[in-house]
Structure formats: C-alpha cells, structure tokens
XYZ file of C-alpha atoms in Angstrom:
468
model
C -0.009 -0.018 0.023
C 1.349 3.429 -0.924
C 1.331 5.856 2.018
C 1.439 9.692 2.086
C 4.843 10.899 3.132
C 5.348 13.417 5.876
C 6.236 16.358 3.578
C 3.433 15.763 1.047
C 0.928 15.243 3.860
C 1.967 18.541 5.410
C 1.587 20.431 2.113
C -1.871 18.807 1.598
C -2.976 19.872 5.064
C -1.892 23.477 4.525
C -3.261 23.765 0.989
C -6.925 22.909 1.688
C -7.838 26.060 3.702
C -6.209 28.185 1.050
C -8.164 26.512 -1.709
C -11.447 27.109 0.083
C -10.581 30.735 0.794
C -9.558 31.262 -2.852
C -12.802 29.742 -4.017
C -14.883 31.941 -1.719
C -12.984 35.059 -2.783
C -13.463 34.154 -6.445
C -17.093 33.552 -5.873
C -17.532 36.959 -4.118
C -15.622 38.744 -6.896
C -17.812 37.165 -9.574
C -20.950 38.118 -7.682
C -19.632 41.650 -7.182
C -18.788 42.114 -10.884
C -22.157 40.690 -11.754
C -23.848 43.214 -9.408
C -21.955 46.125 -11.002
C -22.812 44.990 -14.479
C -26.468 44.357 -13.666
C -26.790 47.678 -11.784
C -26.028 49.585 -14.901
C -29.053 48.070 -16.670
C -31.671 47.995 -13.938
C -33.525 50.748 -12.192
C -33.518 51.479 -8.488
C -36.484 49.206 -7.799
C -34.479 46.176 -8.996
C -32.027 46.630 -6.160
C -34.233 44.576 -3.946
C -33.731 41.635 -6.268
C -30.003 42.170 -6.212
C -29.962 42.287 -2.393
C -31.926 39.077 -2.247
C -29.531 37.505 -4.757
C -26.538 38.657 -2.674
C -28.059 37.286 0.505
C -28.718 33.988 -1.136
C -25.164 33.831 -2.342
C -23.845 34.474 1.136
C -26.150 31.779 2.512
C -24.866 29.353 -0.134
C -21.267 30.126 0.861
C -22.042 29.592 4.531
C -23.826 26.331 3.897
C -21.008 25.133 1.636
C -18.406 25.935 4.358
C -20.441 24.080 6.976
C -20.676 21.056 4.673
C -16.928 21.087 3.896
C -15.762 21.424 7.485
C -16.288 17.770 8.651
C -14.722 16.535 5.467
C -11.712 18.779 6.052
C -11.502 17.369 9.629
C -11.589 13.811 8.304
C -8.933 14.715 5.777
C -6.749 16.150 8.513
C -7.243 12.917 10.549
C -6.124 10.853 7.574
C -3.116 13.127 7.110
C -2.192 12.757 10.831
C -2.289 8.966 10.568
C -0.165 9.019 7.424
C 2.384 11.306 9.145
C 2.555 8.927 12.164
C 3.230 6.005 9.839
C 5.963 7.999 8.120
C 7.591 8.705 11.490
C 7.566 5.017 12.481
C 4.662 5.255 14.942
C 2.288 2.448 14.132
C -0.171 2.817 17.031
C -1.936 5.875 15.500
C -5.608 5.331 14.676
C -8.319 7.590 13.191
C -12.080 7.668 13.920
C -13.977 6.106 11.024
C -16.183 8.640 9.173
C -19.548 7.972 7.578
C -18.797 9.919 4.442
C -16.617 9.298 1.417
C -13.482 9.512 3.657
C -14.574 6.428 5.633
C -12.875 3.798 3.343
C -9.662 5.886 3.309
C -9.543 6.133 7.149
C -10.401 2.442 7.532
C -7.609 1.470 5.145
C -5.128 3.647 7.046
C -6.201 2.099 10.360
C -5.782 -1.415 8.880
C -2.369 -0.527 7.573
C -1.341 0.854 10.934
C -2.575 -2.331 12.745
C -0.813 -4.574 10.242
C 2.469 -2.719 10.427
C 2.347 -2.586 14.215
C 1.750 -6.366 14.390
C 4.530 -7.032 11.830
C 7.052 -4.794 13.633
C 6.153 -6.358 16.974
C 6.686 -9.833 15.559
C 10.032 -8.832 14.115
C 11.173 -7.343 17.426
C 10.132 -10.486 19.249
C 11.923 -12.718 16.776
C 15.012 -10.538 17.034
C 14.977 -10.682 20.842
C 14.536 -14.462 20.739
C 17.433 -14.795 18.266
C 19.580 -12.469 20.422
C 18.813 -14.536 23.579
C 19.540 -17.819 21.743
C 22.931 -16.567 20.507
C 23.883 -15.133 23.824
C 22.873 -18.350 25.596
C 25.325 -20.289 23.496
C 28.727 -21.009 24.985
C 30.247 -20.788 21.492
C 31.475 -17.372 20.307
C 29.548 -16.074 17.275
C 30.774 -13.148 15.099
C 29.350 -11.684 11.894
C 31.236 -9.355 9.479
C 30.410 -7.431 6.321
C 32.238 -7.406 2.999
C 34.872 -4.943 4.342
C 35.663 -7.350 7.243
C 33.987 -5.018 9.744
C 32.299 -6.624 12.744
C 28.513 -6.152 12.593
C 27.500 -8.531 15.331
C 29.031 -10.547 18.157
C 27.387 -12.339 21.063
C 28.327 -12.377 24.751
C 30.474 -15.460 24.425
C 32.550 -13.762 21.765
C 33.069 -10.718 24.009
C 34.286 -12.995 26.789
C 36.461 -15.059 24.521
C 38.249 -12.113 22.893
C 38.270 -9.917 26.006
C 35.770 -7.342 24.783
C 33.035 -5.333 26.579
C 29.819 -3.687 25.435
C 28.229 -3.250 22.034
C 30.757 -0.630 20.989
C 32.979 -3.390 19.692
C 30.780 -3.624 16.588
C 31.933 -1.390 13.774
C 35.595 -2.317 14.292
C 37.750 -4.314 11.924
C 37.666 -8.072 12.663
C 41.441 -8.249 12.879
C 41.369 -5.575 15.578
C 38.909 -7.606 17.606
C 40.531 -11.038 17.426
C 44.164 -10.001 16.892
C 44.947 -13.253 15.059
C 45.887 -13.496 11.394
C 44.759 -17.108 10.937
C 41.167 -16.303 12.132
C 41.123 -13.121 10.105
C 42.148 -15.003 6.947
C 39.375 -17.543 7.621
C 36.685 -14.886 7.818
C 37.919 -12.856 4.885
C 37.835 -15.924 2.686
C 34.244 -16.649 3.754
C 33.053 -13.057 3.237
C 34.791 -12.127 0.030
C 35.360 -15.455 -1.679
C 32.329 -17.376 -0.454
C 34.428 -20.251 1.001
C 33.107 -22.362 3.849
C 35.933 -23.685 6.044
C 36.656 -25.261 9.412
C 40.010 -24.781 11.124
C 41.508 -25.512 14.562
C 43.733 -22.620 15.738
C 45.950 -22.127 18.788
C 44.662 -18.715 19.910
C 46.429 -16.181 22.054
C 49.371 -16.328 24.404
C 47.592 -18.938 26.533
C 47.384 -21.187 23.432
C 43.611 -21.829 23.684
C 42.518 -24.297 21.060
C 39.607 -22.910 19.051
C 37.662 -24.711 16.367
C 36.572 -21.937 13.987
C 33.760 -22.560 11.447
C 33.254 -19.743 8.925
C 30.352 -19.722 6.468
C 29.393 -17.129 3.791
C 25.929 -15.526 4.001
C 23.899 -14.416 1.006
C 20.870 -12.145 1.069
C 21.415 -11.078 4.681
C 22.125 -7.374 4.143
C 25.353 -6.279 5.841
C 26.042 -9.778 7.101
C 28.495 -11.267 4.588
C 30.001 -14.063 6.743
C 29.313 -15.718 10.037
C 31.838 -17.606 12.198
C 31.348 -19.833 15.249
C 34.332 -20.417 17.568
C 34.185 -23.552 19.860
C 36.736 -23.755 22.626
C 38.445 -27.134 22.539
C 40.961 -26.357 25.275
C 39.171 -28.341 27.977
C 38.556 -31.234 25.547
C 42.191 -31.401 24.672
C 43.229 -31.143 28.302
C 40.951 -34.037 29.244
C 42.262 -36.033 26.287
C 45.816 -35.322 27.457
C 44.871 -36.391 30.969
C 43.380 -39.638 29.618
C 46.622 -40.390 27.714
C 48.715 -39.523 30.742
C 46.486 -41.697 32.907
C 46.839 -44.712 30.625
C 50.590 -44.142 30.446
C 50.884 -43.803 34.192
C 48.816 -46.890 34.889
C 50.880 -48.903 32.418
C 54.088 -47.653 34.098
C 52.883 -48.326 37.626
C 51.692 -51.860 36.695
C 54.814 -52.713 34.808
C 57.156 -52.598 37.837
C 55.326 -54.959 40.231
C 54.423 -57.287 37.330
C 57.985 -57.443 36.234
C 59.058 -58.217 39.803
C 56.438 -60.967 40.139
C 57.497 -62.477 36.835
C 61.193 -62.376 37.684
C 60.616 -64.050 41.028
C 58.341 -66.706 39.461
C 60.933 -67.494 36.707
C 63.681 -67.715 39.311
C 61.591 -70.203 41.301
C 60.905 -72.225 38.172
C 64.597 -72.399 37.349
C 65.327 -74.239 40.577
C 65.249 -71.712 43.388
C 62.177 -73.377 44.706
C 64.302 -76.181 45.921
C 66.433 -73.752 47.958
C 64.054 -73.130 50.896
C 65.580 -69.846 52.148
C 65.705 -68.442 48.590
C 62.212 -69.724 47.872
C 60.853 -68.038 50.978
C 62.554 -64.799 49.985
C 61.167 -64.860 46.490
C 57.676 -65.823 47.705
C 57.773 -62.875 50.035
C 58.731 -60.633 47.135
C 55.789 -61.953 45.093
C 53.448 -61.341 48.030
C 54.670 -57.728 48.519
C 54.281 -56.926 44.796
C 50.861 -58.580 44.754
C 49.809 -56.433 47.783
C 51.022 -53.376 45.951
C 48.959 -54.283 42.878
C 45.948 -54.985 45.014
C 46.277 -51.565 46.758
C 46.596 -49.831 43.392
C 43.527 -51.529 41.961
C 41.470 -50.734 45.091
C 42.541 -47.077 45.066
C 41.729 -46.819 41.298
C 38.335 -48.295 41.879
C 37.641 -45.969 44.818
C 38.813 -42.997 42.887
C 36.626 -43.963 39.945
C 33.539 -44.437 42.190
C 34.037 -41.058 43.878
C 34.558 -39.190 40.606
C 31.520 -40.827 38.904
C 29.245 -40.523 41.870
C 28.717 -44.348 41.923
C 29.719 -44.354 45.630
C 27.057 -42.095 47.286
C 28.190 -40.430 50.482
C 26.387 -41.083 53.727
C 26.045 -37.647 55.307
C 25.458 -37.335 58.959
C 26.424 -35.069 61.874
C 30.129 -35.519 62.500
C 32.422 -34.362 65.304
C 35.745 -33.417 63.675
C 37.491 -33.416 67.017
C 36.697 -37.110 67.449
C 37.745 -37.712 63.854
C 41.173 -36.132 64.434
C 41.603 -37.942 67.751
C 40.715 -41.374 66.336
C 42.924 -40.913 63.254
C 45.945 -39.984 65.321
C 45.350 -42.933 67.641
C 45.108 -45.333 64.660
C 48.511 -44.201 63.279
C 50.273 -43.779 66.619
C 52.049 -47.126 66.595
C 53.143 -46.701 63.015
C 54.554 -43.250 63.856
C 56.401 -44.663 66.948
C 57.957 -47.461 64.846
C 59.141 -44.766 62.449
C 60.637 -42.805 65.346
C 58.186 -39.949 65.061
C 55.990 -38.090 67.593
C 52.341 -37.602 66.567
C 50.164 -35.027 68.312
C 46.672 -33.577 68.009
C 45.484 -29.995 68.463
C 41.813 -29.081 68.788
C 40.142 -26.033 70.396
C 39.568 -26.285 74.120
C 36.140 -27.707 74.861
C 35.722 -29.150 71.372
C 36.660 -32.757 72.273
C 33.753 -33.651 74.540
C 32.873 -36.454 72.150
C 29.117 -35.718 71.868
C 26.661 -32.935 71.360
C 26.950 -29.724 69.423
C 30.539 -28.462 69.355
C 32.455 -25.793 67.432
C 33.863 -28.602 65.231
C 30.569 -30.248 64.172
C 29.966 -30.682 60.440
C 27.746 -32.697 58.204
C 29.835 -35.296 56.328
C 30.610 -38.895 55.488
C 32.676 -40.197 58.418
C 34.165 -43.193 56.568
C 35.324 -41.150 53.529
C 36.731 -38.378 55.695
C 38.606 -40.906 57.862
C 40.207 -42.282 54.727
C 41.172 -38.806 53.456
C 42.695 -37.831 56.821
C 44.391 -41.220 57.060
C 46.021 -40.732 53.649
C 47.417 -37.391 54.747
C 48.793 -38.803 58.006
C 50.280 -41.834 56.226
C 52.100 -39.557 53.770
C 53.381 -37.409 56.546
C 54.817 -40.443 58.360
C 56.300 -41.796 55.158
C 58.236 -38.695 54.205
C 59.428 -37.607 57.660
C 62.771 -38.737 58.986
C 63.169 -40.352 62.448
C 63.166 -37.839 65.181
C 60.576 -35.626 63.451
C 56.977 -34.954 64.327
C 53.510 -35.031 62.818
C 50.725 -32.768 64.065
C 47.063 -33.136 63.268
C 45.056 -29.933 63.971
C 41.409 -28.795 63.651
C 40.364 -25.165 63.648
C 36.730 -23.830 63.498
C 35.678 -21.053 61.091
C 32.377 -19.308 60.681
C 31.060 -21.667 57.982
C 33.725 -24.431 57.857
C 36.264 -26.440 59.803
C 39.949 -26.610 58.812
C 41.716 -29.936 59.302
C 45.439 -29.773 58.755
C 48.288 -32.296 58.885
C 51.751 -30.753 59.466
C 55.024 -32.653 59.353
C 58.755 -31.866 59.577
C 59.680 -34.010 56.603
C 61.484 -33.591 53.301
C 58.990 -31.057 51.949
C 57.961 -30.366 48.316
C 59.264 -27.959 45.781
C 56.893 -24.938 45.524
C 56.349 -25.447 41.776
C 55.205 -28.968 42.442
C 52.658 -28.172 45.169
C 49.842 -27.604 42.630
C 50.415 -30.990 40.999
C 50.751 -33.317 43.945
C 46.953 -33.886 43.900
C 47.059 -35.268 40.345
C 46.677 -38.987 39.844
C 50.010 -40.847 39.723
C 51.956 -37.638 40.220
C 54.928 -37.983 42.581
C 57.368 -35.317 43.667
C 60.932 -36.166 42.793
C 61.919 -37.132 46.353
C 58.923 -39.402 46.632
C 59.250 -41.417 43.438
C 59.235 -45.108 43.975
C 57.082 -44.899 47.105
C 53.345 -45.579 47.010
C 50.940 -45.546 44.063
C 50.565 -41.771 43.601
C 46.788 -42.028 44.081
C 46.424 -41.175 47.820
C 46.375 -37.418 47.457
C 44.078 -37.632 44.436
C 41.606 -39.561 46.569
C 41.853 -36.935 49.296
C 41.078 -34.148 46.762
C 37.994 -35.910 45.352
C 36.641 -36.850 48.757
C 36.960 -33.240 49.986
C 35.388 -31.915 46.731
C 32.497 -34.355 47.210
C 31.899 -32.502 50.532
C 31.902 -29.177 48.624
C 35.242 -28.361 50.301
C 38.868 -27.788 49.159
C 42.341 -29.092 49.969
C 45.617 -27.208 49.774
C 49.312 -27.673 50.628
C 51.988 -25.360 51.838
C 55.503 -26.766 51.714
C 59.202 -25.983 51.261
C 62.101 -28.401 50.688
C 63.560 -29.808 53.968
C 61.163 -27.633 55.994
C 58.169 -29.963 56.071
C 54.618 -29.751 54.608
C 51.189 -28.715 55.837
C 48.128 -30.247 54.083
C 44.854 -28.534 54.902
C 41.267 -29.690 54.214
C 38.529 -27.096 54.369
C 35.223 -28.812 55.217
C 31.986 -26.782 55.106
C 29.623 -27.225 58.027
C 26.686 -27.836 55.671
C-alpha cells in the first residue's frame, strides 16, 4: 500500500484552507462584478432583487463551508495517521467517518494495525534470536564485505576480552588479533568459502575450532563464524593419555618383579628353601602393591563418577582427628616420630553440638585424613613430628596435617593432587593415588584441599570442610 509521506501530507493539510478561501474570494468577486454589471441596466427598484440574490449567495457560501468542515476534519485525521506511519509510529488510529473519507480512514487504520503487528513480531523474533545466540557457549561473530564486525554475542566478547556493544563497527582483525582467524573470515566473506580450522589462539594457546560460512541475502552480514573452545577437551584427552601411560608404568614394575621371582623359582630356586621363602615374600609384597593400586583406582573412579554415594550425618571433627591420630600412633612410633593432635579447648567432649561439628561422611573423611597422616609419616625422617590440627571457622572447619619431613618444591605443590603424580623425592614410594583420593573426597563434601611446603622444611596439608 502506498502511504502519504510526511512532507506531502503537510503540504496537503496546509493547501486545503487556502483553496477554500480562494474559491470563496473568487465567488464573491464574480458576484460583485455581476452586481456592478447588472446595476447599470436595472432601475432602482431592481435593487431589492439584487440584495436578495446577494443574501442567497452568502447563505450558499455559509452552507457550503459548513458542509466542507467535517470533510476537512476527516482529511486532517487521515493526514495525521499518514504522518505517524511515516515517522515510524504504528499505534496511531483515526475515527472512522460515515462519508466518502470512511474507506480511506479504515484502510489507514488497517495498515497501521498490520504494520504494528509485523514490527512487533520482528522485534520479538530478534529478541529471541539474540537470547539464543547469547545463551550459546560458542562465540559467534558476523562481518560485512569490508571485514567489519557487525554482530558478536556475549560469548565472543568474553572469549576475545571485549566489553559492550561498541565493539561492533571495528575491523575483525582488531577484535581477534589473530591473522589465521582473520584469513578464515575474509575468505568466507569475500570469496564465499566455507571452512573449518583448529587454531591455537592467544598467548595462553587456547585451542579454538573456527567454522566460517558465507551468507547471501542477509544485508550487511557477509560471513558468520562460530568459535568452539576445545581447550578443555584437549586437556581431558591429554589427561586420559597420561592416565593410561601412568597406569601402564605403575603396573609394569610390580608385574616385572612378580614375573622375575616366578621365573627364578621355576629355574630351581624353589628347591632352595631360604631363597624360595625370599622370592615368595617378594611376590606377596608386589601382589599387595597391585591390590592396593587396583582398590585405590576403583575408589577414585567411584568417587569421581558418583557411583559411591556419600552417607552424610552429623560428625564431630575433634573425634575424627583424635581417632585418626590414635590409629597411626604405633606406626609413627615405629618410624621414630611423635604424633600429636590439636583441637580447640572444649571441642573434644565427644558428643553434642561443638564448634567442630559438620555434616559429612565419616568413613570417607577418615580415609582422606588417614592418607594425609600416612604420607606425613612416610616422608618424615626419624626424630621428626607429625601434628594433626582442627580449627573452626564461621562456615567451615579446617583440618590440617603438618610434618617436619622432606617437603615439596613450591612449583610441584599444585600438581601433587594429580593422579600418579609424585614429587621427585617421593618417586618409587606408593601408588601416587592417595592425594588424588583426598582431593575428590573433599570436593564431594563441597570443600577444598591445599598444601604449603618448602624443601627440607616440612609440609602442611589442609582440608577445608563446610559445616553444611
């Protein structure tokens, strides 16, 4: 439907009163000339007829003006609706007239209603599309033929370190600061090439899978790219490969020892009773080591997958610390170590509500604390000491195990909780799974575990356990 523009509608509105005034003036002039001409041919008694004729003419003019006024009002209403549509306001409506302007006003109202519904639908779809793109964890960027960014979602702003909508209108290379990604987008926008590429992005070497596709018939959008962050996937894949490699390495040593002892016995050592006893003991020790490794792997797998549900109940941490120290006291004495416990005064009554009461799984926490104490005993020289301490906080309880042992290099502290990872001084001892089990047990309680250590100055492992 063709609509009256704002300028033409204004000219139309201003012209109608002038047309009417000109018509009235012309009519009066014609009547005046006619009176002058007629007066030259009639006598004085004919002036009455002329006055009557003039009065009738004035009456006709007044009646005509009264008849035109509502039509002019309807025309002004139609003009106002047309001007509103031209300004982008689609909620304007006019009162439907009963004259010849009625169809025009009805058509304008229908056009306004249709445009208002169409624009509302477009805004709704745009908002839905915007929400969908912003909800995606993948970065999405659109550029025009000149490689200028015309759209980017929230994930793209986070990925490329941007903020706000002002980043649109900039060159794509300025936004991503990477020539490989820029080449990918330029090829899609200017050459119509669809391509997928994995790029190591930024100084942190984040692995991005970039998919760029050309767009036709989308106005300023010439190409669209989606960037999927593969860094975590690659990290997990690397961890899986390391895990398989570590398991193979850890299994190889005891299996090789068992095989060597068995072959020695087969070759005749079984007839030498002292040697046979020695080799049988070696087989038993290596078998126990394998059994411990398998049990710890299964326990770690159950905790990580949630297949071993925790049994939460009210737990007195003071009693937990006291019982754990008592369980390892003989082992510490055999190693020439002194083991002590430290809990707040009045927190070791053994029952009731105390400053060290939490909600947790007693069996799992006993194992986690036991692993920390066993490590402290293992890596502390005779004459040293091991201290197990519990401290209350507002919303948690801190359980720490401090020793005076060989310590850990600061750069290795963050890795000691990884599966099969062993500090250099500890290689060859244990399976390397004990601290990993501690970490996952504490995380299952929504807590955290940390270590503070220096070489030859001992280590302090701390579990932070929330009260709820």
